[in-house]
Amino acid sequence: MSTYETLLSSSNARGAAYLILIDPDKIDGNSFPKFIQHSTAAGVDGFLVGGSLVLADTFEDCIRAIKKNTKVPVVIFPGSVQQISKEADAILYLSLLSGRNAEHIIGSQVTAAPIIKKMKLEAISTAYMLVESGKTTSAEFMSNTKPLPRNKPDIAVAHALAAEYIGFKLLYLEAGSGAEHSVPEEMIAAVAKYSSVPLIVGGGIRTPDDARKKVKAGAKFVVTGNILEKDGSKDLIKEFAAAIHLR
């Protein structure tokens, strides 16, 4: 079974799947293995690794450490073409469809494709869409693109349909790391209604209740990241998992 199929299987079996985003620059090397073990035991369905800025030379070490301490999928969420590693199970092959910067729609993808092929790394084609969140996020600034307006779900639907017709395997609605506001449920529901492509939602999700609202609206995968840097306790992760897993 491919990593993509494994993730879909988890989502279908549990109602939705819970993914934790790991930024290699923000981990504590001493407590990190235990954090991964606790997260897995608490019900996390997979780990994403990456960020808009990965400054430390710890990217591959981070992936190896996660793989050593869990059996769930470890997937690269690349912020640049430098964030590719054969140590991972797969990579989200992102195309930033919400923007109009050709470098992030197809340019970086062309550069990365031969590297991914040589590594025999599973690539999961993902339409990445930034959503207005109340402040400028790292992803927005670094990509030099404008996010989708949060009060215009019809624009998000049009982008999602375009992604489906092109043939993407996943849709990712992203408010951004440390977002002031998460992706609105109205937008999630509209996209889920008109597109059959599995939907990932992340950014600004701070409470289990907020996470459950995303699932109820139509998200098949929910991603948390920054909130766990403040409180990475097993109890909180378990609460998120319970809220996201509808069954």
PDB file of C-alpha atoms in Angstrom, residues 131-137 150 175 179-181:
ATOM      1  CA  VAL A 131      -6.218  31.529   2.694  1.00  0.00           C
ATOM      2  CA  GLU A 132      -6.312  35.019   4.182  1.00  0.00           C
ATOM      3  CA  SER A 133      -5.763  34.675   7.934  1.00  0.00           C
ATOM      4  CA  GLY A 134      -5.680  38.186   9.374  1.00  0.00           C
ATOM      5  CA  LYS A 135      -1.937  38.729   9.096  1.00  0.00           C
ATOM      6  CA  THR A 136       0.952  38.089   6.727  1.00  0.00           C
ATOM      7  CA  THR A 137       2.238  34.541   7.211  1.00  0.00           C
ATOM      8  CA  ARG A 150     -11.487  34.324   3.507  1.00  0.00           C
ATOM      9  CA  ALA A 175      -4.195  29.705   6.766  1.00  0.00           C
ATOM     10  CA  ALA A 179      -2.351  32.405  11.585  1.00  0.00           C
ATOM     11  CA  GLU A 180      -4.598  34.832  13.427  1.00  0.00           C
ATOM     12  CA  HIS A 181      -7.694  33.122  12.002  1.00  0.00           C
TER      13      HIS A 181
END
